[in-house]
């Protein structure tokens, strides 16, 4: 199946992020497939595939963002519908992979939910998964089907390159993001700094120290996602307290749950740059927020997958 050449491919989407799916399909010169995703009165999801997918290379574009469980169930039911309709290959395109933070047992009796999600996608009938900036890269190994892991960093790097910022320092908000910070710093010819923090309980962080020189520098904090924004806003404040000239931040996934909007609005950040892997509703937008599109990258990846070309060459 992996080496089969399919004559045609079709793109479908659920309700998670239709705007992104339309943008990706437009880049590919396609219209979205005719598929209705509805709800029964008791909340059950109903999928109506209104066109043939027999023998087709099918792509379901759906981030598992809030409401996570509804969006995940939509994917699973769409996969099942396509499989029973004799689709040639079913590719799940998840710009944001929900449950990725539950990737290991942090304490006794913890579930590994990101592995469970992988198992469910495979059991439903997915032949391939395409995603971006997994919280933990080893999640690729939870699948026994191909996983194309796209990187959002080049989009962010291009944006900051055009700004041509002097005295630039790239900051990692914790030790786990050091590799990501280095990947951004190298093409921008900038040094890095690391925020050493302690987390007393989930979704709360306490800044302890900054490793590296930020005094008089223009700093950019880079992370894979912004959820409640507590970590990144505390890091921004600590950097400014140590004499930085300015601080901005950027991330791939704009989860922005709970108090994120208020924290970012009242933060020290001059600019908050985010990719559009998940939709950000109007009520969560703020003036200093900038959104960059991942649609061209996903469109190119889909085109290469369909024609059995290398996806990794996109990042060479």
mmCIF file of C-alpha atoms in Angstrom:
data_model
loop_
_atom_site.group_PDB
_atom_site.id
_atom_site.type_symbol
_atom_site.label_atom_id
_atom_site.label_comp_id
_atom_site.label_asym_id
_atom_site.label_seq_id
_atom_site.Cartn_x
_atom_site.Cartn_y
_atom_site.Cartn_z
ATOM 1 C CA UNK A 1 0.000 0.000 0.000
ATOM 2 C CA UNK A 2 2.862 2.356 0.835
ATOM 3 C CA UNK A 3 4.153 2.419 -2.759
ATOM 4 C CA UNK A 4 0.788 2.505 -4.530
ATOM 5 C CA UNK A 5 0.313 5.366 -6.990
ATOM 6 C CA UNK A 6 -3.233 6.726 -6.634
ATOM 7 C CA UNK A 7 -4.841 8.439 -9.594
ATOM 8 C CA UNK A 8 -6.716 10.984 -7.521
ATOM 9 C CA UNK A 9 -6.923 12.309 -3.986
ATOM 10 C CA UNK A 10 -9.666 14.005 -1.991
ATOM 11 C CA UNK A 11 -9.558 16.309 1.033
ATOM 12 C CA UNK A 12 -12.130 16.258 3.822
ATOM 13 C CA UNK A 13 -12.505 18.038 7.137
ATOM 14 C CA UNK A 14 -14.578 17.959 10.302
ATOM 15 C CA UNK A 15 -15.618 20.896 12.446
ATOM 16 C CA UNK A 16 -12.306 21.549 14.248
ATOM 17 C CA UNK A 17 -10.651 24.063 11.892
ATOM 18 C CA UNK A 18 -12.523 24.345 8.610
ATOM 19 C CA UNK A 19 -10.786 27.619 7.720
ATOM 20 C CA UNK A 20 -7.354 25.932 7.671
ATOM 21 C CA UNK A 21 -8.697 22.952 5.709
ATOM 22 C CA UNK A 22 -10.148 25.310 3.084
ATOM 23 C CA UNK A 23 -6.853 27.177 2.859
ATOM 24 C CA UNK A 24 -4.875 23.940 2.388
ATOM 25 C CA UNK A 25 -7.268 22.612 -0.252
ATOM 26 C CA UNK A 26 -7.185 25.951 -2.104
ATOM 27 C CA UNK A 27 -3.362 25.796 -2.204
ATOM 28 C CA UNK A 28 -3.722 22.363 -3.820
ATOM 29 C CA UNK A 29 -6.330 23.595 -6.308
ATOM 30 C CA UNK A 30 -8.984 21.357 -4.772
ATOM 31 C CA UNK A 31 -12.431 21.775 -3.258
ATOM 32 C CA UNK A 32 -13.171 20.143 0.078
ATOM 33 C CA UNK A 33 -14.946 16.801 -0.207
ATOM 34 C CA UNK A 34 -18.691 16.675 0.362
ATOM 35 C CA UNK A 35 -19.004 15.522 3.943
ATOM 36 C CA UNK A 36 -21.518 16.607 6.563
ATOM 37 C CA UNK A 37 -20.633 16.374 10.253
ATOM 38 C CA UNK A 38 -23.741 16.737 12.381
ATOM 39 C CA UNK A 39 -24.972 15.948 15.888
ATOM 40 C CA UNK A 40 -27.971 13.916 16.965
ATOM 41 C CA UNK A 41 -30.133 15.426 19.699
ATOM 42 C CA UNK A 42 -28.285 13.393 22.360
ATOM 43 C CA UNK A 43 -24.873 14.694 21.190
ATOM 44 C CA UNK A 44 -23.830 11.671 19.121
ATOM 45 C CA UNK A 45 -21.829 12.516 16.003
ATOM 46 C CA UNK A 46 -23.337 11.724 12.597
ATOM 47 C CA UNK A 47 -21.156 11.641 9.475
ATOM 48 C CA UNK A 48 -22.628 11.743 5.962
ATOM 49 C CA UNK A 49 -20.126 11.136 3.127
ATOM 50 C CA UNK A 50 -21.897 12.612 0.097
ATOM 51 C CA UNK A 51 -19.443 11.542 -2.593
ATOM 52 C CA UNK A 52 -17.596 8.386 -3.562
ATOM 53 C CA UNK A 53 -14.151 7.715 -2.101
ATOM 54 C CA UNK A 54 -13.717 4.246 -3.618
ATOM 55 C CA UNK A 55 -10.052 3.691 -4.468
ATOM 56 C CA UNK A 56 -9.157 7.311 -3.608
ATOM 57 C CA UNK A 57 -6.243 8.652 -1.586
ATOM 58 C CA UNK A 58 -8.195 10.461 1.165
ATOM 59 C CA UNK A 59 -6.913 13.178 3.530
ATOM 60 C CA UNK A 60 -8.847 14.154 6.661
ATOM 61 C CA UNK A 61 -7.677 17.546 7.966
ATOM 62 C CA UNK A 62 -8.619 17.902 11.628
ATOM 63 C CA UNK A 63 -6.787 19.234 14.684
ATOM 64 C CA UNK A 64 -7.753 17.633 17.980
ATOM 65 C CA UNK A 65 -8.114 20.968 19.746
ATOM 66 C CA UNK A 66 -10.933 22.102 22.047
ATOM 67 C CA UNK A 67 -13.405 20.378 22.202
ATOM 68 C CA UNK A 68 -10.746 17.675 22.031
ATOM 69 C CA UNK A 69 -12.920 14.598 22.480
ATOM 70 C CA UNK A 70 -15.557 15.696 19.957
ATOM 71 C CA UNK A 71 -12.910 16.464 17.339
ATOM 72 C CA UNK A 72 -11.153 13.152 17.961
ATOM 73 C CA UNK A 73 -14.427 11.218 17.636
ATOM 74 C CA UNK A 74 -15.181 13.031 14.368
ATOM 75 C CA UNK A 75 -11.850 11.785 12.967
ATOM 76 C CA UNK A 76 -12.461 8.202 14.107
ATOM 77 C CA UNK A 77 -15.969 8.087 12.623
ATOM 78 C CA UNK A 78 -14.793 9.690 9.357
ATOM 79 C CA UNK A 79 -12.031 7.086 9.072
ATOM 80 C CA UNK A 80 -14.526 4.276 9.672
ATOM 81 C CA UNK A 81 -16.910 5.743 7.098
ATOM 82 C CA UNK A 82 -14.148 5.947 4.469
ATOM 83 C CA UNK A 83 -12.834 2.469 5.226
ATOM 84 C CA UNK A 84 -16.313 0.969 4.795
ATOM 85 C CA UNK A 85 -16.666 2.939 1.535
ATOM 86 C CA UNK A 86 -13.531 1.231 0.123
ATOM 87 C CA UNK A 87 -11.187 4.252 0.239
ATOM 88 C CA UNK A 88 -7.788 3.404 -1.225
ATOM 89 C CA UNK A 89 -5.761 5.050 1.553
ATOM 90 C CA UNK A 90 -6.827 7.105 4.569
ATOM 91 C CA UNK A 91 -4.416 9.826 5.729
ATOM 92 C CA UNK A 92 -5.164 11.720 8.946
ATOM 93 C CA UNK A 93 -3.727 15.249 8.869
ATOM 94 C CA UNK A 94 -3.632 16.529 12.467
ATOM 95 C CA UNK A 95 -1.868 19.910 12.578
ATOM 96 C CA UNK A 96 -2.277 19.706 16.363
ATOM 97 C CA UNK A 97 -2.164 16.281 18.042
ATOM 98 C CA UNK A 98 -4.224 16.441 21.228
ATOM 99 C CA UNK A 99 -3.244 14.450 24.334
ATOM 100 C CA UNK A 100 0.422 14.753 23.295
ATOM 101 C CA UNK A 101 1.397 15.947 26.780
ATOM 102 C CA UNK A 102 0.283 12.625 28.261
ATOM 103 C CA UNK A 103 3.174 10.763 26.651
ATOM 104 C CA UNK A 104 4.646 8.906 29.663
ATOM 105 C CA UNK A 105 3.923 7.766 33.199
ATOM 106 C CA UNK A 106 4.958 10.692 35.386
ATOM 107 C CA UNK A 107 3.691 8.901 38.492
ATOM 108 C CA UNK A 108 2.160 5.572 39.448
ATOM 109 C CA UNK A 109 -1.094 4.602 37.670
ATOM 110 C CA UNK A 110 -0.849 7.407 35.104
ATOM 111 C CA UNK A 111 -2.275 6.571 31.657
ATOM 112 C CA UNK A 112 -0.233 7.134 28.475
ATOM 113 C CA UNK A 113 -3.084 8.725 26.580
ATOM 114 C CA UNK A 114 -1.104 9.813 23.521
ATOM 115 C CA UNK A 115 -0.382 6.115 22.890
ATOM 116 C CA UNK A 116 -4.085 5.298 23.354
ATOM 117 C CA UNK A 117 -5.000 7.930 20.734
ATOM 118 C CA UNK A 118 -2.466 6.391 18.333
ATOM 119 C CA UNK A 119 -4.006 2.937 18.901
ATOM 120 C CA UNK A 120 -7.521 4.267 18.266
ATOM 121 C CA UNK A 121 -6.524 5.954 15.000
ATOM 122 C CA UNK A 122 -4.917 2.742 13.758
ATOM 123 C CA UNK A 123 -7.806 0.550 14.929
ATOM 124 C CA UNK A 124 -10.278 2.834 13.098
ATOM 125 C CA UNK A 125 -8.340 2.282 9.872
ATOM 126 C CA UNK A 126 -5.896 5.184 9.390
ATOM 127 C CA UNK A 127 -3.028 4.350 7.010
ATOM 128 C CA UNK A 128 -0.880 7.427 7.746
ATOM 129 C CA UNK A 129 -0.730 10.379 10.130
ATOM 130 C CA UNK A 130 0.612 13.839 9.271
ATOM 131 C CA UNK A 131 1.146 16.196 12.190
ATOM 132 C CA UNK A 132 3.246 19.169 13.297
ATOM 133 C CA UNK A 133 5.523 19.866 16.271
ATOM 134 C CA UNK A 134 4.521 17.043 18.586
ATOM 135 C CA UNK A 135 5.003 17.945 22.245
ATOM 136 C CA UNK A 136 7.140 14.814 22.530
ATOM 137 C CA UNK A 137 8.780 13.598 19.305
ATOM 138 C CA UNK A 138 8.827 9.985 20.508
ATOM 139 C CA UNK A 139 5.030 9.836 20.003
ATOM 140 C CA UNK A 140 5.884 8.937 16.389
ATOM 141 C CA UNK A 141 7.008 5.582 17.764
ATOM 142 C CA UNK A 142 3.558 4.907 19.257
ATOM 143 C CA UNK A 143 2.285 4.220 15.727
ATOM 144 C CA UNK A 144 2.833 1.163 13.541
ATOM 145 C CA UNK A 145 1.888 3.197 10.462
ATOM 146 C CA UNK A 146 3.892 5.994 8.788
ATOM 147 C CA UNK A 147 3.955 9.333 10.623
ATOM 148 C CA UNK A 148 5.088 12.491 8.830
ATOM 149 C CA UNK A 149 6.189 14.956 11.502
ATOM 150 C CA UNK A 150 6.270 18.461 10.019
ATOM 151 C CA UNK A 151 8.232 21.271 11.637
ATOM 152 C CA UNK A 152 6.772 24.740 12.114
ATOM 153 C CA UNK A 153 10.111 26.331 13.001
ATOM 154 C CA UNK A 154 11.057 27.431 9.416
ATOM 155 C CA UNK A 155 7.885 29.537 9.229
ATOM 156 C CA UNK A 156 8.758 31.305 12.490
ATOM 157 C CA UNK A 157 12.424 31.720 11.490
ATOM 158 C CA UNK A 158 11.449 33.367 8.181
ATOM 159 C CA UNK A 159 9.216 35.807 10.047
ATOM 160 C CA UNK A 160 11.915 36.867 12.532
ATOM 161 C CA UNK A 161 14.573 37.042 9.793
ATOM 162 C CA UNK A 162 12.496 39.657 7.977
ATOM 163 C CA UNK A 163 12.373 41.730 11.173
ATOM 164 C CA UNK A 164 16.211 41.864 11.253
ATOM 165 C CA UNK A 165 16.388 42.397 15.028
ATOM 166 C CA UNK A 166 19.695 43.543 16.540
ATOM 167 C CA UNK A 167 21.161 42.183 19.806
ATOM 168 C CA UNK A 168 18.888 39.167 19.523
ATOM 169 C CA UNK A 169 18.741 36.323 22.064
ATOM 170 C CA UNK A 170 16.515 33.253 21.661
ATOM 171 C CA UNK A 171 15.144 32.011 24.984
ATOM 172 C CA UNK A 172 14.002 28.522 25.921
ATOM 173 C CA UNK A 173 11.191 28.676 28.534
ATOM 174 C CA UNK A 174 12.438 25.438 30.152
ATOM 175 C CA UNK A 175 15.128 22.767 29.794
ATOM 176 C CA UNK A 176 12.874 20.619 27.585
ATOM 177 C CA UNK A 177 12.728 23.286 24.863
ATOM 178 C CA UNK A 178 16.483 23.892 24.564
ATOM 179 C CA UNK A 179 16.750 21.910 21.297
ATOM 180 C CA UNK A 180 13.929 23.995 19.807
ATOM 181 C CA UNK A 181 15.599 27.249 20.905
ATOM 182 C CA UNK A 182 18.930 26.178 19.384
ATOM 183 C CA UNK A 183 17.189 25.269 16.110
ATOM 184 C CA UNK A 184 15.837 28.833 15.904
ATOM 185 C CA UNK A 185 18.976 30.564 17.149
ATOM 186 C CA UNK A 186 21.365 29.010 14.620
ATOM 187 C CA UNK A 187 19.836 30.416 11.385
ATOM 188 C CA UNK A 188 19.272 33.756 13.136
ATOM 189 C CA UNK A 189 22.923 33.866 14.304
ATOM 190 C CA UNK A 190 21.805 34.481 17.871
ATOM 191 C CA UNK A 191 22.877 33.076 21.253
ATOM 192 C CA UNK A 192 20.391 31.309 23.505
ATOM 193 C CA UNK A 193 19.305 31.656 27.127
ATOM 194 C CA UNK A 194 17.407 29.136 29.250
ATOM 195 C CA UNK A 195 14.731 29.733 31.869
ATOM 196 C CA UNK A 196 15.264 27.439 34.842
ATOM 197 C CA UNK A 197 11.869 26.944 36.423
ATOM 198 C CA UNK A 198 10.132 24.818 39.012
ATOM 199 C CA UNK A 199 6.502 23.689 38.590
ATOM 200 C CA UNK A 200 4.798 23.182 41.998
ATOM 201 C CA UNK A 201 1.578 21.830 40.432
ATOM 202 C CA UNK A 202 0.049 21.366 36.919
ATOM 203 C CA UNK A 203 -0.498 24.575 34.903
ATOM 204 C CA UNK A 204 1.459 26.618 37.485
ATOM 205 C CA UNK A 205 5.125 27.490 37.185
ATOM 206 C CA UNK A 206 7.593 29.455 39.239
ATOM 207 C CA UNK A 207 10.601 31.104 37.614
ATOM 208 C CA UNK A 208 13.852 30.362 39.397
ATOM 209 C CA UNK A 209 16.743 31.632 37.270
ATOM 210 C CA UNK A 210 17.847 32.680 33.774
ATOM 211 C CA UNK A 211 20.874 30.870 32.342
ATOM 212 C CA UNK A 212 22.542 33.175 29.827
ATOM 213 C CA UNK A 213 22.895 36.907 29.225
ATOM 214 C CA UNK A 214 19.710 38.843 28.444
ATOM 215 C CA UNK A 215 20.674 42.296 29.752
ATOM 216 C CA UNK A 216 20.225 44.943 27.059
ATOM 217 C CA UNK A 217 19.101 42.297 24.550
ATOM 218 C CA UNK A 218 16.000 41.852 22.396
ATOM 219 C CA UNK A 219 14.690 38.455 23.464
ATOM 220 C CA UNK A 220 12.336 35.986 21.774
ATOM 221 C CA UNK A 221 10.940 33.093 23.799
ATOM 222 C CA UNK A 222 10.102 30.053 21.643
ATOM 223 C CA UNK A 223 7.902 27.110 22.651
ATOM 224 C CA UNK A 224 5.814 24.411 20.977
ATOM 225 C CA UNK A 225 2.515 25.636 22.459
ATOM 226 C CA UNK A 226 0.924 28.292 24.635
ATOM 227 C CA UNK A 227 -1.821 26.840 26.813
ATOM 228 C CA UNK A 228 -2.681 28.868 29.927
ATOM 229 C CA UNK A 229 0.349 31.138 29.179
ATOM 230 C CA UNK A 230 1.551 31.059 32.779
ATOM 231 C CA UNK A 231 5.011 29.655 32.016
ATOM 232 C CA UNK A 232 5.760 31.911 29.071
ATOM 233 C CA UNK A 233 4.431 35.105 30.718
ATOM 234 C CA UNK A 234 6.435 34.448 33.896
ATOM 235 C CA UNK A 235 9.501 33.897 31.730
ATOM 236 C CA UNK A 236 8.885 37.185 29.891
ATOM 237 C CA UNK A 237 8.606 39.087 33.180
ATOM 238 C CA UNK A 238 11.787 37.485 34.569
ATOM 239 C CA UNK A 239 13.698 38.416 31.404
ATOM 240 C CA UNK A 240 12.577 42.050 31.576
ATOM 241 C CA UNK A 241 13.397 42.162 35.310
ATOM 242 C CA UNK A 242 16.962 41.170 34.398
ATOM 243 C CA UNK A 243 17.334 44.203 32.116
ATOM 244 C CA UNK A 244 16.314 42.964 28.673
ATOM 245 C CA UNK A 245 15.598 45.686 26.100
ATOM 246 C CA UNK A 246 12.460 43.900 24.825
ATOM 247 C CA UNK A 247 10.798 40.502 24.857
ATOM 248 C CA UNK A 248 8.478 38.757 22.393
ATOM 249 C CA UNK A 249 7.324 35.157 22.131
ATOM 250 C CA UNK A 250 6.343 32.640 19.481
ATOM 251 C CA UNK A 251 4.819 29.164 19.430
ATOM 252 C CA UNK A 252 3.336 26.625 17.030
ATOM 253 C CA UNK A 253 0.082 25.757 18.793
ATOM 254 C CA UNK A 254 -2.174 28.505 20.182
ATOM 255 C CA UNK A 255 -4.212 26.504 22.706
ATOM 256 C CA UNK A 256 -4.921 29.647 24.800
ATOM 257 C CA UNK A 257 -7.109 28.087 27.475
ATOM 258 C CA UNK A 258 -8.333 29.581 30.749
ATOM 259 C CA UNK A 259 -6.652 32.904 31.640
ATOM 260 C CA UNK A 260 -4.280 32.876 28.616
ATOM 261 C CA UNK A 261 -5.784 35.938 26.893
ATOM 262 C CA UNK A 262 -5.612 38.148 29.994
ATOM 263 C CA UNK A 263 -2.100 36.972 30.843
ATOM 264 C CA UNK A 264 -0.786 37.663 27.332
ATOM 265 C CA UNK A 265 -2.569 41.013 27.156
ATOM 266 C CA UNK A 266 -1.015 42.128 30.449
ATOM 267 C CA UNK A 267 2.387 40.570 29.751
ATOM 268 C CA UNK A 268 5.695 42.227 28.904
ATOM 269 C CA UNK A 269 5.578 40.868 25.336
ATOM 270 C CA UNK A 270 5.775 43.308 22.459
ATOM 271 C CA UNK A 271 4.564 40.639 20.047
ATOM 272 C CA UNK A 272 3.002 37.171 20.301
ATOM 273 C CA UNK A 273 3.564 35.192 17.071
ATOM 274 C CA UNK A 274 1.544 31.994 16.575
ATOM 275 C CA UNK A 275 0.964 29.454 13.828
ATOM 276 C CA UNK A 276 -2.629 28.624 12.872
ATOM 277 C CA UNK A 277 -2.631 24.889 13.628
ATOM 278 C CA UNK A 278 -5.686 25.489 15.842
ATOM 279 C CA UNK A 279 -8.378 28.155 15.426
ATOM 280 C CA UNK A 280 -8.217 31.199 17.697
ATOM 281 C CA UNK A 281 -11.715 32.637 18.154
ATOM 282 C CA UNK A 282 -12.255 36.393 18.015
ATOM 283 C CA UNK A 283 -12.782 36.637 21.770
ATOM 284 C CA UNK A 284 -9.264 35.303 22.391
ATOM 285 C CA UNK A 285 -7.508 37.674 19.978
ATOM 286 C CA UNK A 286 -5.379 40.551 21.249
ATOM 287 C CA UNK A 287 -3.740 43.455 19.426
ATOM 288 C CA UNK A 288 -0.148 42.175 19.777
ATOM 289 C CA UNK A 289 -1.009 38.723 18.377
ATOM 290 C CA UNK A 290 0.245 37.740 14.915
ATOM 291 C CA UNK A 291 -0.864 34.558 13.120
ATOM 292 C CA UNK A 292 1.225 32.823 10.440
ATOM 293 C CA UNK A 293 -0.262 30.163 8.182
ATOM 294 C CA UNK A 294 0.874 26.523 8.033
ATOM 295 C CA UNK A 295 -1.347 25.878 4.981
ATOM 296 C CA UNK A 296 1.441 26.123 2.324
ATOM 297 C CA UNK A 297 3.578 23.616 4.254
ATOM 298 C CA UNK A 298 0.757 21.108 4.761
ATOM 299 C CA UNK A 299 -0.352 21.501 1.143
ATOM 300 C CA UNK A 300 3.151 20.725 -0.109
ATOM 301 C CA UNK A 301 3.416 17.747 2.262
ATOM 302 C CA UNK A 302 0.085 16.313 1.047
ATOM 303 C CA UNK A 303 1.169 16.758 -2.572
ATOM 304 C CA UNK A 304 4.451 14.940 -1.896
ATOM 305 C CA UNK A 305 2.776 12.111 0.028
ATOM 306 C CA UNK A 306 0.279 11.575 -2.785
ATOM 307 C CA UNK A 307 3.052 11.301 -5.390
ATOM 308 C CA UNK A 308 5.393 9.267 -3.135
ATOM 309 C CA UNK A 309 8.003 12.031 -2.977
ATOM 310 C CA UNK A 310 10.204 12.815 0.005
ATOM 311 C CA UNK A 311 8.602 14.921 2.750
ATOM 312 C CA UNK A 312 11.853 15.379 4.689
ATOM 313 C CA UNK A 313 13.318 17.384 1.774
ATOM 314 C CA UNK A 314 10.897 20.177 2.722
ATOM 315 C CA UNK A 315 13.206 20.875 5.663
ATOM 316 C CA UNK A 316 16.646 20.345 4.078
#
